[in-house]
PDB file of C-alpha atoms in Angstrom:
ATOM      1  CA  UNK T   1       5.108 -17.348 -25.053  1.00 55.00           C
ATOM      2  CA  UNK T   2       7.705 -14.871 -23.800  1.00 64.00           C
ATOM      3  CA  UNK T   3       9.402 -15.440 -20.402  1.00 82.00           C
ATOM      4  CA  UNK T   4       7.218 -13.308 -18.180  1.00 83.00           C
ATOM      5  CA  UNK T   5       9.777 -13.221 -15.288  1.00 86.00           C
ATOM      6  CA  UNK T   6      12.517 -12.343 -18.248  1.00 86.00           C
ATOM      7  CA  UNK T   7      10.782  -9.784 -19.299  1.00 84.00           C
ATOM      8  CA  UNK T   8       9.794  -8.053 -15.973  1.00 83.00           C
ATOM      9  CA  UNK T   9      13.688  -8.119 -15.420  1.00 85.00           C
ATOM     10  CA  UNK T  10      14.434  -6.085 -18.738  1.00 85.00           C
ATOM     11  CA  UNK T  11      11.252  -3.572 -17.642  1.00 84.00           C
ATOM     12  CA  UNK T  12      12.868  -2.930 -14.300  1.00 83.00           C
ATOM     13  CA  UNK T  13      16.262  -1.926 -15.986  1.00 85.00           C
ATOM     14  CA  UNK T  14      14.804   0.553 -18.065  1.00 80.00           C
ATOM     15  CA  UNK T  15      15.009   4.377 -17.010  1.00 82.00           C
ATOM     16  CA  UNK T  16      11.888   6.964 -16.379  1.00 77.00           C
ATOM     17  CA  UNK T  17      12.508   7.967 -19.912  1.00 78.00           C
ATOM     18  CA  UNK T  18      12.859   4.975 -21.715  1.00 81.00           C
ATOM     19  CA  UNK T  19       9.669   3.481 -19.687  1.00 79.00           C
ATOM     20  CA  UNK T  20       7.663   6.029 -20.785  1.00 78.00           C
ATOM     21  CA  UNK T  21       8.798   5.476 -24.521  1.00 83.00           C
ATOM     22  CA  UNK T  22       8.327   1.668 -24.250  1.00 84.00           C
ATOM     23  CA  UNK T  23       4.466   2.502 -22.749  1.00 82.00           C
ATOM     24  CA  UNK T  24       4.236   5.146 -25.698  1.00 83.00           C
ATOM     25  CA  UNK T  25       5.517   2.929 -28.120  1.00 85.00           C
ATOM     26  CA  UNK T  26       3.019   0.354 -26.749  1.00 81.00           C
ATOM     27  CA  UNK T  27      -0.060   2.342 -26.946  1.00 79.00           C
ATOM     28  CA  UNK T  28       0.389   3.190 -30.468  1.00 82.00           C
ATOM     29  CA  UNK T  29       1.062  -0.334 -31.636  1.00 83.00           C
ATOM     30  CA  UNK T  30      -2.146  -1.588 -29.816  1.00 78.00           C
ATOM     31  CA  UNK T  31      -4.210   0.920 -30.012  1.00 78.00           C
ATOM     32  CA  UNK T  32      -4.666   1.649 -26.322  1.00 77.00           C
ATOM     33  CA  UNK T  33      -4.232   4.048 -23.610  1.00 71.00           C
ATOM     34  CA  UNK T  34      -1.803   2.710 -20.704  1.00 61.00           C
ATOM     35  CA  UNK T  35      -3.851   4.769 -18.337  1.00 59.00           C
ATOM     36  CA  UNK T  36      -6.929   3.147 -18.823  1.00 52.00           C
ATOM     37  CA  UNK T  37      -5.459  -0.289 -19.046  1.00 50.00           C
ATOM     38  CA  UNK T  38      -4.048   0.366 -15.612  1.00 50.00           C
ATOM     39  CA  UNK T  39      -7.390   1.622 -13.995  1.00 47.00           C
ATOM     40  CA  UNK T  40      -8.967  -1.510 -15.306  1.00 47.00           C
ATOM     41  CA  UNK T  41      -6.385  -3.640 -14.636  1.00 46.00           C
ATOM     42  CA  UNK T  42      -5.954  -2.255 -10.977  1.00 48.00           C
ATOM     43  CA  UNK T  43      -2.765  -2.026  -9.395  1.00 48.00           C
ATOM     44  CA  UNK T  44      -2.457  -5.761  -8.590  1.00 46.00           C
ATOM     45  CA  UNK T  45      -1.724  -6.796 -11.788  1.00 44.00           C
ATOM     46  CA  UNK T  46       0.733  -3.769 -13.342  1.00 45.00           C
ATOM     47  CA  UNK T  47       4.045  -5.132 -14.071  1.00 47.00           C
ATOM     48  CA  UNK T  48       6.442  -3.490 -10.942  1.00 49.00           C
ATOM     49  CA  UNK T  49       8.144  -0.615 -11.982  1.00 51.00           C
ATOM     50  CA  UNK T  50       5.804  -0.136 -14.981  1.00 49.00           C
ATOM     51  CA  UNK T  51       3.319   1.838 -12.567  1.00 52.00           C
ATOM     52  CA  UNK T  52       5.036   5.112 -12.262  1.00 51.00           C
ATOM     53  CA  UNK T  53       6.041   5.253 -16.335  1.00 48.00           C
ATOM     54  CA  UNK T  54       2.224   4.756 -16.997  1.00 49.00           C
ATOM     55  CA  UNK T  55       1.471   7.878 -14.977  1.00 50.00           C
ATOM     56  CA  UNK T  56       3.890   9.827 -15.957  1.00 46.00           C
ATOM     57  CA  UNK T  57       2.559   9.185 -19.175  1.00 48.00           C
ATOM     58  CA  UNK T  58      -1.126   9.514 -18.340  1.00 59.00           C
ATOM     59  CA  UNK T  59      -0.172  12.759 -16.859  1.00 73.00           C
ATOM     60  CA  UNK T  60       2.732  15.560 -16.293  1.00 81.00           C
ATOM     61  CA  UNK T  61       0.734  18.459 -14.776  1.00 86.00           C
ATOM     62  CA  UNK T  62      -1.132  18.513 -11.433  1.00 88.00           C
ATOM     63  CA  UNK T  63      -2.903  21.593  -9.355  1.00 89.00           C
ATOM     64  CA  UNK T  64      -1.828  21.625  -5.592  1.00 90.00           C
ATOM     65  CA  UNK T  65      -4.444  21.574  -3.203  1.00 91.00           C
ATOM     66  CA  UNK T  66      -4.037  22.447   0.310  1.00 91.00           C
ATOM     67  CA  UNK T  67      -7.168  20.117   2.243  1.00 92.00           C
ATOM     68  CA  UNK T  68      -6.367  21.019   6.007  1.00 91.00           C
ATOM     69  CA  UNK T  69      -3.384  23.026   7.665  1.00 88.00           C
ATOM     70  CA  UNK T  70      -3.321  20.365  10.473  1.00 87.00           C
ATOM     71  CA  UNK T  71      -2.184  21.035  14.339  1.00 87.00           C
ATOM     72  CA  UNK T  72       1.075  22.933  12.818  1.00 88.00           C
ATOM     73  CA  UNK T  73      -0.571  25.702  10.795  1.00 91.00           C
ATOM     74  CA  UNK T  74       2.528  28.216  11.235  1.00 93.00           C
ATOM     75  CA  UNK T  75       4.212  25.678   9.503  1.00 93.00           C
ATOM     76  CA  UNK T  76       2.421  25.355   7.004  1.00 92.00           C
ATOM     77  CA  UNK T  77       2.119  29.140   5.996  1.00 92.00           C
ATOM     78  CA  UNK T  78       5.601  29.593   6.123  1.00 92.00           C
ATOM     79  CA  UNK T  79       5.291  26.497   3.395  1.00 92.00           C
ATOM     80  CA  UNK T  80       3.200  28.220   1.593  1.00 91.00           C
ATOM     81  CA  UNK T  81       4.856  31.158   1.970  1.00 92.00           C
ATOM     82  CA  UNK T  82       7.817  29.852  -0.144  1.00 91.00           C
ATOM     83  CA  UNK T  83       6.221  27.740  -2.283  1.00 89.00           C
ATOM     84  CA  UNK T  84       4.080  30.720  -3.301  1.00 88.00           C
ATOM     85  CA  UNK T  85       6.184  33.532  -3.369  1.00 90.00           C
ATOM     86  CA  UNK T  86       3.271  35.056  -1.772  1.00 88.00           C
ATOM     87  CA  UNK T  87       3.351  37.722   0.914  1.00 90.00           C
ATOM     88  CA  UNK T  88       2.308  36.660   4.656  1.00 91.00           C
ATOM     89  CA  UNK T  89      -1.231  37.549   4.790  1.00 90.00           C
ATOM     90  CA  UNK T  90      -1.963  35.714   1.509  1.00 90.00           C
ATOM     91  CA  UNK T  91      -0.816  32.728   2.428  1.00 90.00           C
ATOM     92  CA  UNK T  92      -2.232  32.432   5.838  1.00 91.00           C
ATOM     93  CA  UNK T  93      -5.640  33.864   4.564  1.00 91.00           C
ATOM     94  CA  UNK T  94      -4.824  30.138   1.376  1.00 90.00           C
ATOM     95  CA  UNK T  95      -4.528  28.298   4.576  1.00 91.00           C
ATOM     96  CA  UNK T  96      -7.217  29.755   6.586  1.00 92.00           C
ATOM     97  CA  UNK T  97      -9.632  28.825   3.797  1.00 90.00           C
ATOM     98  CA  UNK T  98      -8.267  25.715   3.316  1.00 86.00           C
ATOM     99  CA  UNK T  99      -9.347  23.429   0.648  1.00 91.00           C
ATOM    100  CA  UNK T 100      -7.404  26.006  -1.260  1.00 90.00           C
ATOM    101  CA  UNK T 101      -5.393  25.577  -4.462  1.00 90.00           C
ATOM    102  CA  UNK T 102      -2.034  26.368  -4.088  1.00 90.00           C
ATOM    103  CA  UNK T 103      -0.509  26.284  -7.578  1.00 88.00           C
ATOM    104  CA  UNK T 104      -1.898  25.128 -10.897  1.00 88.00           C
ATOM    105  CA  UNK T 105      -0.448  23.170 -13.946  1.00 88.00           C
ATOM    106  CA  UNK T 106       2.902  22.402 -12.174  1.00 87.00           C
ATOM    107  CA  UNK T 107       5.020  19.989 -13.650  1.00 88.00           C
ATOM    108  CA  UNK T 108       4.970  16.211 -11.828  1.00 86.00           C
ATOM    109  CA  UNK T 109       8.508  16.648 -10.153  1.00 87.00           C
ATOM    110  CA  UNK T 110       8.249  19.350  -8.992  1.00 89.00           C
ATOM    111  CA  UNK T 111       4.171  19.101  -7.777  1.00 89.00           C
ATOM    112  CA  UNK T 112       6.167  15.711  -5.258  1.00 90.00           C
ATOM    113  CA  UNK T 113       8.711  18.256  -4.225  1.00 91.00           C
ATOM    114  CA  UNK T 114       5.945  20.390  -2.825  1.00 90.00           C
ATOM    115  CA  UNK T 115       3.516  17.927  -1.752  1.00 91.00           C
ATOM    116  CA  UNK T 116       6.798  16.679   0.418  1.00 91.00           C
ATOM    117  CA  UNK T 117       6.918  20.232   1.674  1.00 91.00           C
ATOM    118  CA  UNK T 118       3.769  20.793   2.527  1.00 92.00           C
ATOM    119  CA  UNK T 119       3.075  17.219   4.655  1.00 92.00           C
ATOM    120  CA  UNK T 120       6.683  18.057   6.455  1.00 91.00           C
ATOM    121  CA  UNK T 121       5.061  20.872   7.880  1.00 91.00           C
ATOM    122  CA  UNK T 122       1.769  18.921   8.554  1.00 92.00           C
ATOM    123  CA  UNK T 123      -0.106  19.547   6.084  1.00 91.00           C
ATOM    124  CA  UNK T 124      -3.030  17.607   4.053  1.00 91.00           C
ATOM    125  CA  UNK T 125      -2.177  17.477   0.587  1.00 92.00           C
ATOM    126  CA  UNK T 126      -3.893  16.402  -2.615  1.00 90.00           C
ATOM    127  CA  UNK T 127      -2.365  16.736  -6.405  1.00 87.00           C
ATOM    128  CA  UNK T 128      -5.478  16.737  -8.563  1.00 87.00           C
TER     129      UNK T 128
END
């Protein structure tokens, strides 16, 4: 059998892209989805560093959902605001209503950059 530690080493060398093709590349020889191996797995058991390849592979694109403005709610429509590119009325009447989408399908990177945003200015936040 392979040296586990060994081979945790290598894994943790590897880059975002080359994890994801090693977790590709491992699904299609196995038949599996790395997703669903982590869910039943649970997170004790993933290999570190293999976590955030297997979601990025699971998936890219995530809606924003604004769940509560929080005690800073000025904040958080100027946030939304800019995020948006909406005028100042819409996004205080997204915040108002809160749970809310904000924005739909957006890539992974950038859906952290404005979850980041968002929880700066006090904000609940939830990528679905």
């Amino acid at each position: 059998m392979a040296d586990v530690k060994k081979l945790v080493t290598e894994i943790e060398k590897l880059t975002l892209v080359e994890a994801s093709e090693l977790v590709k590349a491992l699904e299609e020889k196995f038949g599996v989805s790395a997703a669903a191996v982590a869910v039943a797995a649970g997170p004790a058991t993933a290999a570190p560093g293999a976590a955030p390849a297997e979601a990025a592979a699971a998936k890219s694109e995530f809606d924003i959902v604004l769940k509560d403005a929080g005690a800073n709610k000025i904040q958080v429509i100027k946030a939304v605001k800019e995020i948006t590119g909406l005028g100042l009325s819409e996004a205080k009447e997204i915040v108002d209503n809160a749970p809310k989408p904000i924005k739909e399908k957006v890539p992974a990177a950038e859906a952290k950059e404005i979850e980041k945003k968002l929880k700066e200015a006090g904000a609940t936040v939830e990528l679905k």
